[in-house]
GROMACS .gro file of C-alpha atoms in nm:
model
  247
    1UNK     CA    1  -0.882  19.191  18.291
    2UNK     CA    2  -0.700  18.944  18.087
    3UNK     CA    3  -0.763  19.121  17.759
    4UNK     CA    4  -0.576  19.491  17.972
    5UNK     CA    5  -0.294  19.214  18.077
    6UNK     CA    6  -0.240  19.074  17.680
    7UNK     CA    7  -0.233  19.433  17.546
    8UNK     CA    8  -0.016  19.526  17.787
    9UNK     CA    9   0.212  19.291  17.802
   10UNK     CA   10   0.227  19.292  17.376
   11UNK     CA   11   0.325  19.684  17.403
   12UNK     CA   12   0.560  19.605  17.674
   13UNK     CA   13   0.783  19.343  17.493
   14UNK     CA   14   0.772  19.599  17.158
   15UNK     CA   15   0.928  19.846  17.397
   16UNK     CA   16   1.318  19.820  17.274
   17UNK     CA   17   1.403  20.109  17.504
   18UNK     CA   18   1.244  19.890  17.821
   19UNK     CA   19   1.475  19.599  17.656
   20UNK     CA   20   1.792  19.824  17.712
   21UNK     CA   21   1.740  19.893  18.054
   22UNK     CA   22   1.617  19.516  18.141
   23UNK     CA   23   1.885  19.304  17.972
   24UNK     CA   24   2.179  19.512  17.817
   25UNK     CA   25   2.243  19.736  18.069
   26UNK     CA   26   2.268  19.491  18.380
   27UNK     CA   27   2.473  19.263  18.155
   28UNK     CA   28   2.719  19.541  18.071
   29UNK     CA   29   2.767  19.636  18.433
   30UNK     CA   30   2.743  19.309  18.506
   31UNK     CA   31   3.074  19.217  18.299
   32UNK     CA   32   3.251  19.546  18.410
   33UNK     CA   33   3.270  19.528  18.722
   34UNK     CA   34   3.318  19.125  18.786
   35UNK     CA   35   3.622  19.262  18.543
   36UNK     CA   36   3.729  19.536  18.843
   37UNK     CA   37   3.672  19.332  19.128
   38UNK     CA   38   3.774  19.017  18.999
   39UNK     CA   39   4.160  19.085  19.033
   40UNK     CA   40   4.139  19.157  19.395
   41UNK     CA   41   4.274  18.870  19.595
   42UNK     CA   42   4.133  18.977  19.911
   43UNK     CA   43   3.820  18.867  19.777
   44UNK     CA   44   3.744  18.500  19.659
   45UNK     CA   45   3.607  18.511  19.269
   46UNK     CA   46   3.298  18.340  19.395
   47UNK     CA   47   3.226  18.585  19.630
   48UNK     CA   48   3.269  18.836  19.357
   49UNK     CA   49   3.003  18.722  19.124
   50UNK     CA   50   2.802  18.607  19.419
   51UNK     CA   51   2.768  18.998  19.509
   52UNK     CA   52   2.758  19.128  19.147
   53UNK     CA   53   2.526  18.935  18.959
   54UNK     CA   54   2.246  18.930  19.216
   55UNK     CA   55   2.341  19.270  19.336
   56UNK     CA   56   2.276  19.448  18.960
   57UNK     CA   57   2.000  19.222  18.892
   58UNK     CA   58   1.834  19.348  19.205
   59UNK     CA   59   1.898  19.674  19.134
   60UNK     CA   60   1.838  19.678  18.766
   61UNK     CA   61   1.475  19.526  18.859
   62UNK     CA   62   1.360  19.829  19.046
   63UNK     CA   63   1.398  20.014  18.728
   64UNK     CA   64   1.049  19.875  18.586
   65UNK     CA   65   0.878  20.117  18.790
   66UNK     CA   66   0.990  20.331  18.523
   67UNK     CA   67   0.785  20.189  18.246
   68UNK     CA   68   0.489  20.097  18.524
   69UNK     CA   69   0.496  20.524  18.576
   70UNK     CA   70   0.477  20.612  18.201
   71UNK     CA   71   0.238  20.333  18.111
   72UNK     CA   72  -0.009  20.444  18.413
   73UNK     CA   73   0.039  20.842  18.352
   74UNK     CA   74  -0.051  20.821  17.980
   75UNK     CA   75  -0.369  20.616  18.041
   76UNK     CA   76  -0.441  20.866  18.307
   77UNK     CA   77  -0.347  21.139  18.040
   78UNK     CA   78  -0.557  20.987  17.714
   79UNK     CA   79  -0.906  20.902  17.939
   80UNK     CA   80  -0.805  20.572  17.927
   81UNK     CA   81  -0.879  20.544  18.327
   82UNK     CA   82  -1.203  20.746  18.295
   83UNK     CA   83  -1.327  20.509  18.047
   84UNK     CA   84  -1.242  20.184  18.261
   85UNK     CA   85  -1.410  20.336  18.549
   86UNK     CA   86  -1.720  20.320  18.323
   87UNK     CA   87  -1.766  19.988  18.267
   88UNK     CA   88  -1.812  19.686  18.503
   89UNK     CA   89  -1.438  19.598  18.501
   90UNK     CA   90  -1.327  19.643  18.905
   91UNK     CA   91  -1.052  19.863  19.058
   92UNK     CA   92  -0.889  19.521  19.135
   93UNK     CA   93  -0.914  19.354  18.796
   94UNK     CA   94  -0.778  19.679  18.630
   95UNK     CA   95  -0.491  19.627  18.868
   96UNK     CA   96  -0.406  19.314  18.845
   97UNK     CA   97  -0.420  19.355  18.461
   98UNK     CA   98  -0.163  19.615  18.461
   99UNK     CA   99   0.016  19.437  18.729
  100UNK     CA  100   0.075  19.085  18.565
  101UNK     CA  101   0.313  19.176  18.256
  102UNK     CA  102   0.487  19.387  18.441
  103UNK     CA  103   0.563  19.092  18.719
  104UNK     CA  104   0.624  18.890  18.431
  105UNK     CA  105   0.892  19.080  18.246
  106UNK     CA  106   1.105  19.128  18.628
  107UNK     CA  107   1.093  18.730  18.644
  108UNK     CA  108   1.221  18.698  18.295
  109UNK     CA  109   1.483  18.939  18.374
  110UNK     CA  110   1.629  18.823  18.677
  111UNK     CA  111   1.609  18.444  18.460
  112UNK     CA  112   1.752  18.584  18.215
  113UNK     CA  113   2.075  18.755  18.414
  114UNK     CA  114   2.122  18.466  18.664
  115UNK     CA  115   2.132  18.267  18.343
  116UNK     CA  116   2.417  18.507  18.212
  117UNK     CA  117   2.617  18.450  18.515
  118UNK     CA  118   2.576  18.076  18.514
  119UNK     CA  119   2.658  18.040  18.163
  120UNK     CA  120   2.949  18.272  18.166
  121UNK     CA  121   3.073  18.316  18.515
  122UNK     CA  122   2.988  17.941  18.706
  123UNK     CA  123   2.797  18.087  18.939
  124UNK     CA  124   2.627  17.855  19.131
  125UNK     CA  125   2.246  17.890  19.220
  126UNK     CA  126   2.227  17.649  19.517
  127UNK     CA  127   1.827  17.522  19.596
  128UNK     CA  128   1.655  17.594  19.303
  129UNK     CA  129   1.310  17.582  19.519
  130UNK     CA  130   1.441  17.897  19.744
  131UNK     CA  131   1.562  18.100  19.476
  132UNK     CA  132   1.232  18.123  19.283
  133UNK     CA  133   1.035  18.180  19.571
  134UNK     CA  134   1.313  18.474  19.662
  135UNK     CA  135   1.253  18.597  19.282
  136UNK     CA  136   0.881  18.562  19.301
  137UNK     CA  137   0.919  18.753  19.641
  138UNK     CA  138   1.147  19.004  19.424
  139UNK     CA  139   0.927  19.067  19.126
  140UNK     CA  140   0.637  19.135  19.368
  141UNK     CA  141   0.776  19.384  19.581
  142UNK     CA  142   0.950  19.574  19.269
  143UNK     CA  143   0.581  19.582  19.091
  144UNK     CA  144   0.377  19.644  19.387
  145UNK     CA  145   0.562  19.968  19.511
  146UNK     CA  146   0.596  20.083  19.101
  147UNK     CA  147   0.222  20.021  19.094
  148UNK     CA  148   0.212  20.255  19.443
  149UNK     CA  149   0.424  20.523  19.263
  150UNK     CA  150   0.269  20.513  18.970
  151UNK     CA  151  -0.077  20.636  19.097
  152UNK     CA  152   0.062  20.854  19.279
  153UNK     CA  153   0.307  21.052  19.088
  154UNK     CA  154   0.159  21.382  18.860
  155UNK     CA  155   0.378  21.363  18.614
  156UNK     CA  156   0.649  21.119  18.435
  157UNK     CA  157   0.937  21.311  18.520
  158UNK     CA  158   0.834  21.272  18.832
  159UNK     CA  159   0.835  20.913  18.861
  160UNK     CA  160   1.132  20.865  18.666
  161UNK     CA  161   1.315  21.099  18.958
  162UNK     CA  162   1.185  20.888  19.247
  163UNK     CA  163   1.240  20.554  19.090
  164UNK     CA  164   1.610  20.658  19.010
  165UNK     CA  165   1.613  20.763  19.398
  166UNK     CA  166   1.490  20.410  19.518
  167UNK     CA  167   1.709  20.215  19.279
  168UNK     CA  168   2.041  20.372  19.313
  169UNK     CA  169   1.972  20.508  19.707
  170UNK     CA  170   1.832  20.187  19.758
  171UNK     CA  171   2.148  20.012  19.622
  172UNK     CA  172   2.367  20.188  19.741
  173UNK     CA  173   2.272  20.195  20.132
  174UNK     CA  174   2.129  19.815  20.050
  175UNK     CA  175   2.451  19.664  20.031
  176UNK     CA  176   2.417  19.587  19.615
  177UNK     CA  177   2.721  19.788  19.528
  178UNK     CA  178   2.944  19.718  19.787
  179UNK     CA  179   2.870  19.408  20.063
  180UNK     CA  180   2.727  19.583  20.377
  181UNK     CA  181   3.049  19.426  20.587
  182UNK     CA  182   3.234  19.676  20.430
  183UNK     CA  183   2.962  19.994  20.544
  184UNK     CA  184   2.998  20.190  20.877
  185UNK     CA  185   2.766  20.091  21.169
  186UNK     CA  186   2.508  20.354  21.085
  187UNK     CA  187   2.460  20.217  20.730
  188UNK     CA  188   2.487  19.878  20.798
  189UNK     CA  189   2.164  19.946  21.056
  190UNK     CA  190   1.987  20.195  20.787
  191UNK     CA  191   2.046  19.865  20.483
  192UNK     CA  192   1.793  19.678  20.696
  193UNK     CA  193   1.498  19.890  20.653
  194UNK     CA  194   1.559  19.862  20.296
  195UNK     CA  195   1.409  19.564  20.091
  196UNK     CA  196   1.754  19.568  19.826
  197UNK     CA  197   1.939  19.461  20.138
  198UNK     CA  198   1.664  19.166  20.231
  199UNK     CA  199   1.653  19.017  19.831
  200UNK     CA  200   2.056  19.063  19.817
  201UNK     CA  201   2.103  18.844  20.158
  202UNK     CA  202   1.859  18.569  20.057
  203UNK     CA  203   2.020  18.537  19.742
  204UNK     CA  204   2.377  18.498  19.934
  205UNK     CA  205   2.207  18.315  20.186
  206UNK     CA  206   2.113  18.046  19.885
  207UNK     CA  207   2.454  18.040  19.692
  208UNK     CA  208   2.694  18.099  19.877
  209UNK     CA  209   2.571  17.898  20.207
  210UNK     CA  210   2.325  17.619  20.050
  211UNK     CA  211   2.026  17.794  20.277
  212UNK     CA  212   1.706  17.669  20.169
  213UNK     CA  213   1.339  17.845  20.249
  214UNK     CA  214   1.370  17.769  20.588
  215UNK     CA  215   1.689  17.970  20.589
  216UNK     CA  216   1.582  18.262  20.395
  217UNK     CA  217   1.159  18.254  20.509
  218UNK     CA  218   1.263  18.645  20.708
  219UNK     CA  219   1.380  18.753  20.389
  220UNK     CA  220   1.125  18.616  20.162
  221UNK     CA  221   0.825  18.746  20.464
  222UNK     CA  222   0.969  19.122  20.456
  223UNK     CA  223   0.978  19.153  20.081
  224UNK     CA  224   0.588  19.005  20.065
  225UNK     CA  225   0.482  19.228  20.315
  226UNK     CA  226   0.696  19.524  20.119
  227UNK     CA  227   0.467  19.419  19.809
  228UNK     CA  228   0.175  19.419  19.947
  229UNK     CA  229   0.205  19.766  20.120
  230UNK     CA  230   0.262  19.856  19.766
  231UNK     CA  231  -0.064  19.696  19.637
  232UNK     CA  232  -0.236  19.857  19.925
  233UNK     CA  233  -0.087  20.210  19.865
  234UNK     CA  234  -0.195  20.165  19.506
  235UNK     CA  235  -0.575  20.055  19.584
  236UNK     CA  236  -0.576  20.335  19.836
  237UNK     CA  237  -0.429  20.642  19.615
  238UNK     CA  238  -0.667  20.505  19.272
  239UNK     CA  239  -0.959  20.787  19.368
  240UNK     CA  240  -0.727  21.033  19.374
  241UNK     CA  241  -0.572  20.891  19.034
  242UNK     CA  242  -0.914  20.836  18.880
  243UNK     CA  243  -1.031  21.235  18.913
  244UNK     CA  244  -0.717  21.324  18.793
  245UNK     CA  245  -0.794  21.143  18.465
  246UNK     CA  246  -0.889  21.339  18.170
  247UNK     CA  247  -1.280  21.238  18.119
   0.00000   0.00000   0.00000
């Protein structure tokens, strides 16, 4: 288990292309559009970066499912599954070996952009207790439904589609491009089935109010439970995913 989670996470940080889409990307949209929005005077600038920064690091996370789809598809493709299934290494320790670098590399990401905005924008990050459990609660749901799609997807392509579907439908109807205020009635009540619109109102809830966890504990319960259907879906869909392995 902990020798699948080293390897992994070793290929993982030598992927420069996963490095664009984790850190350079979200910091170039990042600094765009607190450039746009920043001149509007409707709009206080703390409320600006308050929506940005969390909103494109939310966003931005759900693009590891990406990486979790190719890495899981290509051990499906090369045996690698088949073989695992052969020795005494469980369903769950395979899983949670996959699982960990991947959970690892969305909590250095979101560190890394909130850092970004505090360093260059102020922003404030209010109880620092309540905003890692919210980023904990993040990571998890983010890896838990790319683990789901990942064993369930035939082909890359095909994950790649339906993680670009769940990150940018996700954000937009979840309130990360625009704040949900601003949304007609029918999207406003569609956002709250969606777990962008959850992580993006905890993290408001923490900066811009001074909530603690007993202010965001709804938001921080629906994005667990999110996860864990994830995890579930996952555990349930491996047989399926282990015949389609190449023996």
């Amino acid at each position: 288990m902990w020798a699948i989670a080293r390897t992994e996470l070793k290929k993982t940080v030598q992927d420069k292309g996963l490095w664009f889409w984790t850190f350079v990307l979200p910091i170039v949209f990042i600094v765009a559009f607190v450039a746009i929005f920043s001149g509007d005077e409707s709009t206080s600038y703390k409320e600006v970066v308050t929506q940005i920064i969390p909103g494109y690091t939310i966003m931005f996370a759900f693009f590891i499912m990406i990486s979790m789809v190719i890495v899981f598809v290509k051990d499906r493709e090369r045996g690698m599954v088949a073989r695992i299934a052969s020795t005494p290494l469980s369903i769950h320790q395979y899983f949670f070996g996959k699982w960990l670098p991947f959970m690892i590399v969305v909590l250095v990401q979101i560190t890394v952009l909130f850092g970004f905005g505090v360093v260059v924008y102020d922003l404030p990050l209010g109880d620092p207790f309540a905003l890692i459990l919210l980023s904990l609660a993040l990571a998890f749901i983010v890896t838990g439904w790319g683990m789901a799609m990942a064993v369930i997807v035939r082909t890359e392509n095909m994950g790649i589609a339906m993680t670009q579907i769940l990150a940018l439908g996700g954000a937009l109807l979840g309130g990360l491009w625009m704040p949900v205020e601003f949304m007609p009635e029918v999207v406003q009540n569609i956002s709250k089935a969606l777990p962008q619109y959850w992580a993006l109102q905890g993290y408001k809830e923490i900066i811009l109010s001074g909530g603690g966890v007993g202010d965001i504990w709804l938001h921080l319960l629906v994005l667990i439970i999110a996860g864990v259907a994830g995890g579930v879906l996952a555990l349930v869909s491996y047989p399926r995913f282990l015949r389609q392995s190449r023996s």
